[in-house]
Short mmCIF file of C-alpha atoms in Angstrom, two decimals:
data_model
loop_
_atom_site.label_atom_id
_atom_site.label_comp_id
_atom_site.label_asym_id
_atom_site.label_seq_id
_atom_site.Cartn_x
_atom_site.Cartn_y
_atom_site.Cartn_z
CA UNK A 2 -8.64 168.51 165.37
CA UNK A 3 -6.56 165.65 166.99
CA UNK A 4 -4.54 163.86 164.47
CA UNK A 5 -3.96 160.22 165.77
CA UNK A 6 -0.87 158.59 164.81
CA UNK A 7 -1.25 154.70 163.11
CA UNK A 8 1.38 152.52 162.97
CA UNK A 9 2.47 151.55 159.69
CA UNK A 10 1.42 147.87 159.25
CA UNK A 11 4.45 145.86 158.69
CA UNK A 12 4.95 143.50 155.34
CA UNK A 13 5.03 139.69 155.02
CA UNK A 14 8.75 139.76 155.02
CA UNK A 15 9.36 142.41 157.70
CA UNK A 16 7.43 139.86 160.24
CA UNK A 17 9.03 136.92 159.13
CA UNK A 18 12.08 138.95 159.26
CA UNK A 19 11.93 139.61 162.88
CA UNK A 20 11.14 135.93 163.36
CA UNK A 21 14.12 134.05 161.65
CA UNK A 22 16.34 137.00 163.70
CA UNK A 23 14.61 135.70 167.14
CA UNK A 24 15.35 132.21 165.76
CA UNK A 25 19.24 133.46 165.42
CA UNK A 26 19.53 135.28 168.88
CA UNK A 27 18.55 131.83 170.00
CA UNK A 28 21.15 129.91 168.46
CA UNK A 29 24.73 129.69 169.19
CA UNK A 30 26.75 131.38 166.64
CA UNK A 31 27.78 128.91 163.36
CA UNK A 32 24.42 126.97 163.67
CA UNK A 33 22.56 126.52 160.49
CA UNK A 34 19.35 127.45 159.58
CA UNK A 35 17.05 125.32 158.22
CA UNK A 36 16.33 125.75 154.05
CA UNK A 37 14.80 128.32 152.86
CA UNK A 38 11.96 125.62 151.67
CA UNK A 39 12.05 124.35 154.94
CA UNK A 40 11.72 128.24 156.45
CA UNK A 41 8.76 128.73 154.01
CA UNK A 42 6.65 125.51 155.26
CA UNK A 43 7.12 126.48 159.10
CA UNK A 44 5.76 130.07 158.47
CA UNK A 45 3.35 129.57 155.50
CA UNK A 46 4.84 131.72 153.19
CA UNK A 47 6.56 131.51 149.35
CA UNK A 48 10.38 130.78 149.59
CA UNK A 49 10.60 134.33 147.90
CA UNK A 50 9.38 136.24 150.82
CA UNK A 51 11.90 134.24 152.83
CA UNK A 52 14.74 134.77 150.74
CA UNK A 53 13.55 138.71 151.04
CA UNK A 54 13.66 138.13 154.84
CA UNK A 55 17.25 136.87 155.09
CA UNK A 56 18.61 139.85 152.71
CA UNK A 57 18.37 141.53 155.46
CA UNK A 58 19.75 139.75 157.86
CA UNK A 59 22.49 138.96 155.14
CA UNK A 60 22.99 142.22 154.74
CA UNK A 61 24.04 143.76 158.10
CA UNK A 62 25.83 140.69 159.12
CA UNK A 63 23.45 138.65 161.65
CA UNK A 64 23.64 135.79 159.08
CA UNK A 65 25.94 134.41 156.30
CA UNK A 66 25.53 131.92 153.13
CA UNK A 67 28.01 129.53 152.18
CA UNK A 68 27.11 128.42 148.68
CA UNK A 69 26.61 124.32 148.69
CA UNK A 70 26.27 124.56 152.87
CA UNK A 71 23.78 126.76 153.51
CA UNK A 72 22.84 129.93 155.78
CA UNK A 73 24.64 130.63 159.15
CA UNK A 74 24.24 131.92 162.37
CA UNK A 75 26.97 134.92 162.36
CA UNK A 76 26.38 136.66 165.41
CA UNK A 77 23.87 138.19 167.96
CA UNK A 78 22.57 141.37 167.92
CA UNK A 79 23.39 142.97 171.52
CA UNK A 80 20.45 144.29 173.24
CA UNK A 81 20.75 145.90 176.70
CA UNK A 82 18.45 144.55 179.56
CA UNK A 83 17.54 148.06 181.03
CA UNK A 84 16.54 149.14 177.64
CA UNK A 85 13.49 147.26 176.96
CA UNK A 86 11.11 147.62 180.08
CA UNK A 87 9.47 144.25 181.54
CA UNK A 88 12.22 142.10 179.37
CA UNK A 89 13.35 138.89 181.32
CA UNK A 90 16.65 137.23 179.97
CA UNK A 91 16.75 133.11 179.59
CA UNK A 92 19.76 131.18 178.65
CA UNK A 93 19.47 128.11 176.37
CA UNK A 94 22.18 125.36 176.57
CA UNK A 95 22.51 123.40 173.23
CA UNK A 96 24.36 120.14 172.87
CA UNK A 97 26.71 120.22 170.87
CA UNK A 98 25.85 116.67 169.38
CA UNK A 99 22.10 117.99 168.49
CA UNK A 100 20.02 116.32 166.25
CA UNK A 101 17.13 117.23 163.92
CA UNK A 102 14.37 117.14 166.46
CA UNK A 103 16.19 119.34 169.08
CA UNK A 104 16.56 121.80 166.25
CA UNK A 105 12.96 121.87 165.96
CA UNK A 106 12.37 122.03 169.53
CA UNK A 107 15.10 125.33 169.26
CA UNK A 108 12.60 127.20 166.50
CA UNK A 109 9.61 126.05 168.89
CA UNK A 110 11.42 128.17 171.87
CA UNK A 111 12.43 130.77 169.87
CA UNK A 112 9.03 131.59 168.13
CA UNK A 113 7.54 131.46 171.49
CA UNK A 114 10.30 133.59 172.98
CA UNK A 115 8.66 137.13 171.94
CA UNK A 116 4.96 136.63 172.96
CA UNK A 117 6.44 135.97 176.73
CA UNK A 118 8.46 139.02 176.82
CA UNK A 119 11.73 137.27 176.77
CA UNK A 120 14.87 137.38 175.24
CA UNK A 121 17.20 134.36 174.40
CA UNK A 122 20.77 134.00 175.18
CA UNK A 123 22.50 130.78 174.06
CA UNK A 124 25.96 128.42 173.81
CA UNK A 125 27.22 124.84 172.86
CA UNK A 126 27.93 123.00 175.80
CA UNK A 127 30.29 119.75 175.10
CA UNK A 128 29.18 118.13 178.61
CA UNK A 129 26.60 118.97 181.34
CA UNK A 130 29.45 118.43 183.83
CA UNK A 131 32.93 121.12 183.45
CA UNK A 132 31.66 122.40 180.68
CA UNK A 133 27.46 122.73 180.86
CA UNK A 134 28.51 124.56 184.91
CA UNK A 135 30.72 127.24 183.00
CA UNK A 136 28.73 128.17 180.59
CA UNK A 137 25.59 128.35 183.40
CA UNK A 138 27.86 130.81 184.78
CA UNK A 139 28.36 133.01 182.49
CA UNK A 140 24.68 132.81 181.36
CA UNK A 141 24.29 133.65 184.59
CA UNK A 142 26.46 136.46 184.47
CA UNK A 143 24.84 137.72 181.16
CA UNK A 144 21.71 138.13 183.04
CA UNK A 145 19.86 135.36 182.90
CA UNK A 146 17.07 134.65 184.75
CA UNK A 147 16.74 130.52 183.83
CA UNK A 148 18.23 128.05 181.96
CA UNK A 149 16.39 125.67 178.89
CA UNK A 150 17.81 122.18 178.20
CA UNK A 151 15.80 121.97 174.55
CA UNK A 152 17.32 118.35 174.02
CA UNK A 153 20.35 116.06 175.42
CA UNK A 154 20.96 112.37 174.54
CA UNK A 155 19.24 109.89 176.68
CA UNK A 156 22.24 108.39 177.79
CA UNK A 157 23.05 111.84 180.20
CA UNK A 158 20.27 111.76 181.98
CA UNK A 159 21.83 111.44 185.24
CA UNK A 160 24.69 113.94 184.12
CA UNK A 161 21.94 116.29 183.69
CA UNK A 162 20.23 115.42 186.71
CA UNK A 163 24.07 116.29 188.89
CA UNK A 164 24.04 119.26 186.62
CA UNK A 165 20.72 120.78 187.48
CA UNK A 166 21.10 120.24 190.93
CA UNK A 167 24.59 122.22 190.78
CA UNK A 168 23.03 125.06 188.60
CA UNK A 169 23.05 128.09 190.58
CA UNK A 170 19.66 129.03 187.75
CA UNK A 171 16.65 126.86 187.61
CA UNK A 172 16.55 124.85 184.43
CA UNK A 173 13.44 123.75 182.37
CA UNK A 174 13.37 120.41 180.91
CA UNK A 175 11.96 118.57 178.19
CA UNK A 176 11.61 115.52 179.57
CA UNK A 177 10.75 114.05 182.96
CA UNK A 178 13.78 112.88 185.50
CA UNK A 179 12.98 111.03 187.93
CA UNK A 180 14.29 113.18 191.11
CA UNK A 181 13.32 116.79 189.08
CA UNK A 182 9.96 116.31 188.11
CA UNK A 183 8.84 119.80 188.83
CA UNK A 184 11.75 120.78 185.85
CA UNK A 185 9.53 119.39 183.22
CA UNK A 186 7.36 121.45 180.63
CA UNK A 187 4.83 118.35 181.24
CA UNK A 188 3.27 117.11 183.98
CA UNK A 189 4.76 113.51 185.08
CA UNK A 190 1.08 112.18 184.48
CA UNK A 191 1.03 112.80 180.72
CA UNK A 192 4.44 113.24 179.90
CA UNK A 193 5.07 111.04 176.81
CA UNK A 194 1.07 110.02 176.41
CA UNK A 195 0.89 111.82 172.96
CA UNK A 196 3.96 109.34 171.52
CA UNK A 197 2.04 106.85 172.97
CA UNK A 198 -1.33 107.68 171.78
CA UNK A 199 0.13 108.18 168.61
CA UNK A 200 1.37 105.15 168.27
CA UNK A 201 -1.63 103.14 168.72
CA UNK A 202 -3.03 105.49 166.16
CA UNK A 203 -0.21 104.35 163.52
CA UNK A 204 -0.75 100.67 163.69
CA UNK A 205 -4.61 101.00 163.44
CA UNK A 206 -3.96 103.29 160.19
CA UNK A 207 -1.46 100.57 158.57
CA UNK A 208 -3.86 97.80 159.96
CA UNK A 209 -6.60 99.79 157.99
CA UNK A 210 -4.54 99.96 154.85
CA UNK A 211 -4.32 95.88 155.03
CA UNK A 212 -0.59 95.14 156.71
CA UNK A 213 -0.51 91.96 158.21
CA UNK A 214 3.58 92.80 159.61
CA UNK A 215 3.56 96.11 161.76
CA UNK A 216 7.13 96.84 162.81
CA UNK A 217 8.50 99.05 165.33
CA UNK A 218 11.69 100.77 164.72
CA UNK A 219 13.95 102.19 167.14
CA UNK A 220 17.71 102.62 169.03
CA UNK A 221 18.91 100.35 171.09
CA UNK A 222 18.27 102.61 174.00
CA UNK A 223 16.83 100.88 177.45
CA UNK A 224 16.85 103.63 179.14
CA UNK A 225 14.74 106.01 176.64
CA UNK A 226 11.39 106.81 177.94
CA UNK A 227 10.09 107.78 174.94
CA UNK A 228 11.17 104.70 173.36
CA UNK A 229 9.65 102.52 176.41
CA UNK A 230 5.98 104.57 175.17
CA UNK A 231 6.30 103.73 172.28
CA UNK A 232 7.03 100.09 172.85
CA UNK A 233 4.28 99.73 175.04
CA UNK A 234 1.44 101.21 172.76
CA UNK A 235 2.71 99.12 170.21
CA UNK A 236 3.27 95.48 171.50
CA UNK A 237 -0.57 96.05 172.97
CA UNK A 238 -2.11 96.64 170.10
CA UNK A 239 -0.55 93.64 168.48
CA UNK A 240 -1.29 91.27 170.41
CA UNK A 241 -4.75 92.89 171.06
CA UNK A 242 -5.67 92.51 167.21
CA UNK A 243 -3.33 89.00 167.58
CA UNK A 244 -0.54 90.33 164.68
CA UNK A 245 3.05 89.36 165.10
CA UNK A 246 5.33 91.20 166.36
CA UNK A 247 8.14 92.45 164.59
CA UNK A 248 10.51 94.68 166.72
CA UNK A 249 13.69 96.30 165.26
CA UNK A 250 16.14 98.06 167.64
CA UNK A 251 19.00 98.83 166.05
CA UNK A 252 22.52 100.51 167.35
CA UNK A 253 23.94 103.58 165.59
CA UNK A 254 26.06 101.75 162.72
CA UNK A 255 25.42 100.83 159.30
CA UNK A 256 25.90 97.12 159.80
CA UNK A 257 23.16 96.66 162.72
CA UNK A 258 20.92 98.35 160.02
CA UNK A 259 21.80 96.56 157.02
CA UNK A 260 21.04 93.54 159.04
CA UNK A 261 18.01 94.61 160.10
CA UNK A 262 17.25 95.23 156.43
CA UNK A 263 18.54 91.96 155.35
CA UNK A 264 15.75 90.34 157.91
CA UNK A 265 12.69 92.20 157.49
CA UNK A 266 13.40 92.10 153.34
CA UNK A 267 11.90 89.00 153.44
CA UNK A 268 8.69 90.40 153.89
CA UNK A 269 8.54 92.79 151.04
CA UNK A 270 4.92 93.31 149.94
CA UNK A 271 3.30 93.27 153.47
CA UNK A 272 5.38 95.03 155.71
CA UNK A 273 4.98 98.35 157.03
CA UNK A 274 7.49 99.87 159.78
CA UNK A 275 6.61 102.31 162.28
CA UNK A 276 9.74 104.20 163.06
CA UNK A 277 11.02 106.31 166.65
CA UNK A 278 12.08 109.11 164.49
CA UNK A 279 12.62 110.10 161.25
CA UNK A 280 15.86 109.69 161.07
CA UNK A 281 16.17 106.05 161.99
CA UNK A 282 13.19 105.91 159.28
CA UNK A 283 15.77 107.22 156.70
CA UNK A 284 18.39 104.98 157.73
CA UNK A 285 16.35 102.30 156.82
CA UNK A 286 15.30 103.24 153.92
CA UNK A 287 19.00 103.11 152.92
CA UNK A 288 19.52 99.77 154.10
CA UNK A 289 16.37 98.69 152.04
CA UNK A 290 17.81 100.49 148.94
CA UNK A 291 21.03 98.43 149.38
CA UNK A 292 18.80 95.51 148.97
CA UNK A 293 16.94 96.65 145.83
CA UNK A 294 13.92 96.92 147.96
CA UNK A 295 11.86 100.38 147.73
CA UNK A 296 8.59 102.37 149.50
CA UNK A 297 6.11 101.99 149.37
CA UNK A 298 6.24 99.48 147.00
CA UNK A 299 8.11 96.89 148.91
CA UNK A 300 7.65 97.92 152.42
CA UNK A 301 5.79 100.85 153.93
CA UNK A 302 7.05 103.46 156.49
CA UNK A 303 6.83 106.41 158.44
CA UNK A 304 8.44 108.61 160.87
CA UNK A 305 8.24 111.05 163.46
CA UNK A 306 8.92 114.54 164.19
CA UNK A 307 9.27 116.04 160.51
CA UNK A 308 12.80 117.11 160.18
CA UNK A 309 14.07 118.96 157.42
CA UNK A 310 15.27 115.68 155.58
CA UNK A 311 12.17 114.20 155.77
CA UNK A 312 10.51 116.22 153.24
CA UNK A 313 13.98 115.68 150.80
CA UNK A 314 14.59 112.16 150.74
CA UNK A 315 13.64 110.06 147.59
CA UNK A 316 10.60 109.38 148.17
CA UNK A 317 9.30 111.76 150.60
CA UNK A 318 8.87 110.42 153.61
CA UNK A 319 5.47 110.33 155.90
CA UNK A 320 5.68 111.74 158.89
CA UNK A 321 4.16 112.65 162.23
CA UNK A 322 4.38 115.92 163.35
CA UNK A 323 5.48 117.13 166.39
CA UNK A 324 4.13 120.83 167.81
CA UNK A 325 7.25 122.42 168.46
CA UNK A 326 5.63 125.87 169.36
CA UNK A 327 3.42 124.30 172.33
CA UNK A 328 6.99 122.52 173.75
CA UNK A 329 8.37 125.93 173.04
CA UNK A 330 5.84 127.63 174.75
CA UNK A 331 5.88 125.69 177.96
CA UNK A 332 9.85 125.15 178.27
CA UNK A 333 9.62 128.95 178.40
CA UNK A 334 6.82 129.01 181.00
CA UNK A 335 8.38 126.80 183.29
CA UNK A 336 11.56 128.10 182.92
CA UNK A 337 10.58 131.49 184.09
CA UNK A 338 8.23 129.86 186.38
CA UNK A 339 11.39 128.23 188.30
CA UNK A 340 12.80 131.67 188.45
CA UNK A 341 10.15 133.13 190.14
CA UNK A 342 10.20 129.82 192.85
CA UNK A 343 7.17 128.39 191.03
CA UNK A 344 5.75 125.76 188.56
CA UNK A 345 4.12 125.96 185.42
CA UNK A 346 3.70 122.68 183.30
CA UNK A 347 1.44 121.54 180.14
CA UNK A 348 -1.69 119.50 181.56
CA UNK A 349 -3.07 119.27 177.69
CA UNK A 350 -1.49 117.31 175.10
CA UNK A 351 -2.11 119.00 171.49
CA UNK A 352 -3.58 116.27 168.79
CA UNK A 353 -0.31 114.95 167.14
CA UNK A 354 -0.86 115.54 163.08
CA UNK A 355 0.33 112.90 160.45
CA UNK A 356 1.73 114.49 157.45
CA UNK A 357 1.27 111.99 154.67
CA UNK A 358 3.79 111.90 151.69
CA UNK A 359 4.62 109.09 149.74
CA UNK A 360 6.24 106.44 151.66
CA UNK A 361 3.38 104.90 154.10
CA UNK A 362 1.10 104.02 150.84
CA UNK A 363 -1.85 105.75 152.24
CA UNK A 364 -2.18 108.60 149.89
CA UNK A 365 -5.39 108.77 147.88
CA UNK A 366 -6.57 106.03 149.65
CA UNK A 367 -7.75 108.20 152.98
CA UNK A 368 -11.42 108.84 153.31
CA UNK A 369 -14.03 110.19 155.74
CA UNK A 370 -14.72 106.87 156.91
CA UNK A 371 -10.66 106.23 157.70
CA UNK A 372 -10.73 109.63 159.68
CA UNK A 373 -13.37 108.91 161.75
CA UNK A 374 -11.45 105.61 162.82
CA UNK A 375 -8.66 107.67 163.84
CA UNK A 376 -9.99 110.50 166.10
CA UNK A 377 -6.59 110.97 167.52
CA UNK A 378 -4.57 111.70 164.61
CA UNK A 379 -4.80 114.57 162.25
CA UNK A 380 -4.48 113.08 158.83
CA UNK A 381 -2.95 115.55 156.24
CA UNK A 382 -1.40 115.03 153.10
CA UNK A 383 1.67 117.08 152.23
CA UNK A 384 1.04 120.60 150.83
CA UNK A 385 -2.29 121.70 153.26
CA UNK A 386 -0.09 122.07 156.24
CA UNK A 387 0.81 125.60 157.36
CA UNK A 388 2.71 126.70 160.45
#
């Protein structure tokens, strides 16, 4: 009689296990992983199977904690091209000054990363001139077949563009340039529509809750696409449904906050802000708190893009939620796309999802009726979304 030989189904923590060590491959070495919390919401688990997960990374060195800091990237495991049949190589270049939301966009490539067949090499890169060339090069050198650009400040655009065009690899983008709009994950055409969508969808739901004073909330940034989506969806809905319009962008500093802060206080009791991320969302909150002024009792707000703060501040704040695994997913596509000579780019925007905590005012008060004036969004409130 044949006996036939079943693989052993791995545990919970074994799969998550390989997942947070594809996340660190991806990473450059000393870059922090998110909190185990944090960890447990992305992969819809307890924070006890992820604390099981990182023992044993912990344990033979591919990670390290630093009580009060957190868990670290320590180093990579080396793997050998020639030993894993059908593997292609692709280099990631991380700015150095990342934020939150490119951090995302990192776990997003890197859970995507093992259903393509592909293995992640990655480094800081100060500049996308000297520095972003060298460290192509000896990408390059490690094998790679591509480069991925998960996020650079909007202000480098054309460095980027001179750098791409230098690049002896093809390099996938997450944005549109004009010049290299083949490098993009997205089509031109639809590039940005979700934000934009989105957007639209945000003022309707704080029109629907009974604002009167819709803000927008951004960085002083005139050359941010995103931002100029945003901008538009929003100043056409106000004046469509004839509201005023109440437009905040603000420059990096504390002051140009606190003044913002100082301005729209004035309105406490009917104002609700829309803000470009979640972090300018924070920042605001701040500026309120300075002022005595709270959410959502005084003002209501929301942001975008759920970073790991968002679901820590005091009180939680409502966010939108970005799909980090479908940007993942097609940065990776293109990217090996361009390697063969081809293109591969997202025609389908995934339905953004609103994850509704305390700060927008909304909770308890959504119904069926709210949901069906909203057939863009995903409405959930905080503890029914899994990863």
């Amino acid at each position: 009689m044949e006996v036939i030989a079943v693989e052993k189904p791995r545990f919970k923590h074994q799969h998550l296990e390989a997942e947070i060590r594809q996340l660190a491959r991806s990473l450059p070495v000393g870059s922090r992983l998110p909190a185990e919390r944090k960890l447990a919401e992305q992969y819809g688990c307890n924070f006890l199977t992820v604390r099981r997960a990182l023992k044993v990374l912990v344990d033979d060195g591919t990670v390290v904690r630093r009580v009060g800091s957190g868990t670290f990237v320590a180093r990579h495991t080396s793997t050998k091209i020639e030993t894993r049949s059908g593997l292609e190589r692709v280099g990631v270049l991380v700015w150095q000054g990342d934020d939150a939301y490119a951090y995302r966009v990192l776990q997003g490539v890197a859970h995507e990363a093992a259903g393509h067949n592909v293995e992640l090499r990655s480094a800081w890169v100060r500049d996308f001139s000297n520095d972003g060339l060298t460290q192509a090069r000896l990408l390059e050198a490690d094998g790679c077949a591509a480069i991925i650009l998960p996020w650079f400040p909007h202000d480098r655009i054309d460095e980027v563009r001179t750098f791409v065009r230098a690049c002896a690899l093809p390099v996938s983008l997450p944005m549109v340039i004009p010049g290299l709009e083949g490098n993009s994950f997205e089509q031109q055409e639809i590039f940005g529509n979700s934000l934009q969508v989105s957007s639209e969808q945000l003022c309707t739901y704080f029109h629907m809750l009974g604002h009167r004073r819709i803000a927008l909330l951004g960085p002083d940034l005139p050359g941010d696409v995103v931002l100029h989506r945003m901008l538009s969806a929003y100043t056409c809905y106000t004046s469509r449904v004839n509201l005023p319009n109440f437009c905040g962008l603000v420059g990096s500093g504390a002051q140009a906050m606190s003044q913002l802060a100082e301005r729209w206080g004035a309105f406490r009791g009917d104002l609700a802000v829309i803000s470009y991320d979640d972090g300018h969302a924070l920042r605001f909150m701040t500026a309120m708190h300075k002022l005595g002024l709270s959410a959502p009792e005084d003002f209501a707000i929301l942001g975008y893009n759920d970073t790991e703060a968002s679901g820590f501040s005091d009180p939680p704040l409502t966010t939108v939620c970005q799909n980090f695994n479908y940007i993942g997913h097609w940065l990776i596509k293109s990217a090996l796309a361009l390697a063969r000579g081809e293109l591969a780019q997202s025609v389908a925007l995934p339905r953004p999802q609103m994850l509704v905590r305390a700060t927008c005012g909304g909770a308890g008060r959504i119904d069926e009726s709210m949901r069906q004036l909203l057939p863009n969004l995903d409405i959930v409130e905080e503890g029914a979304v899994k990863e």
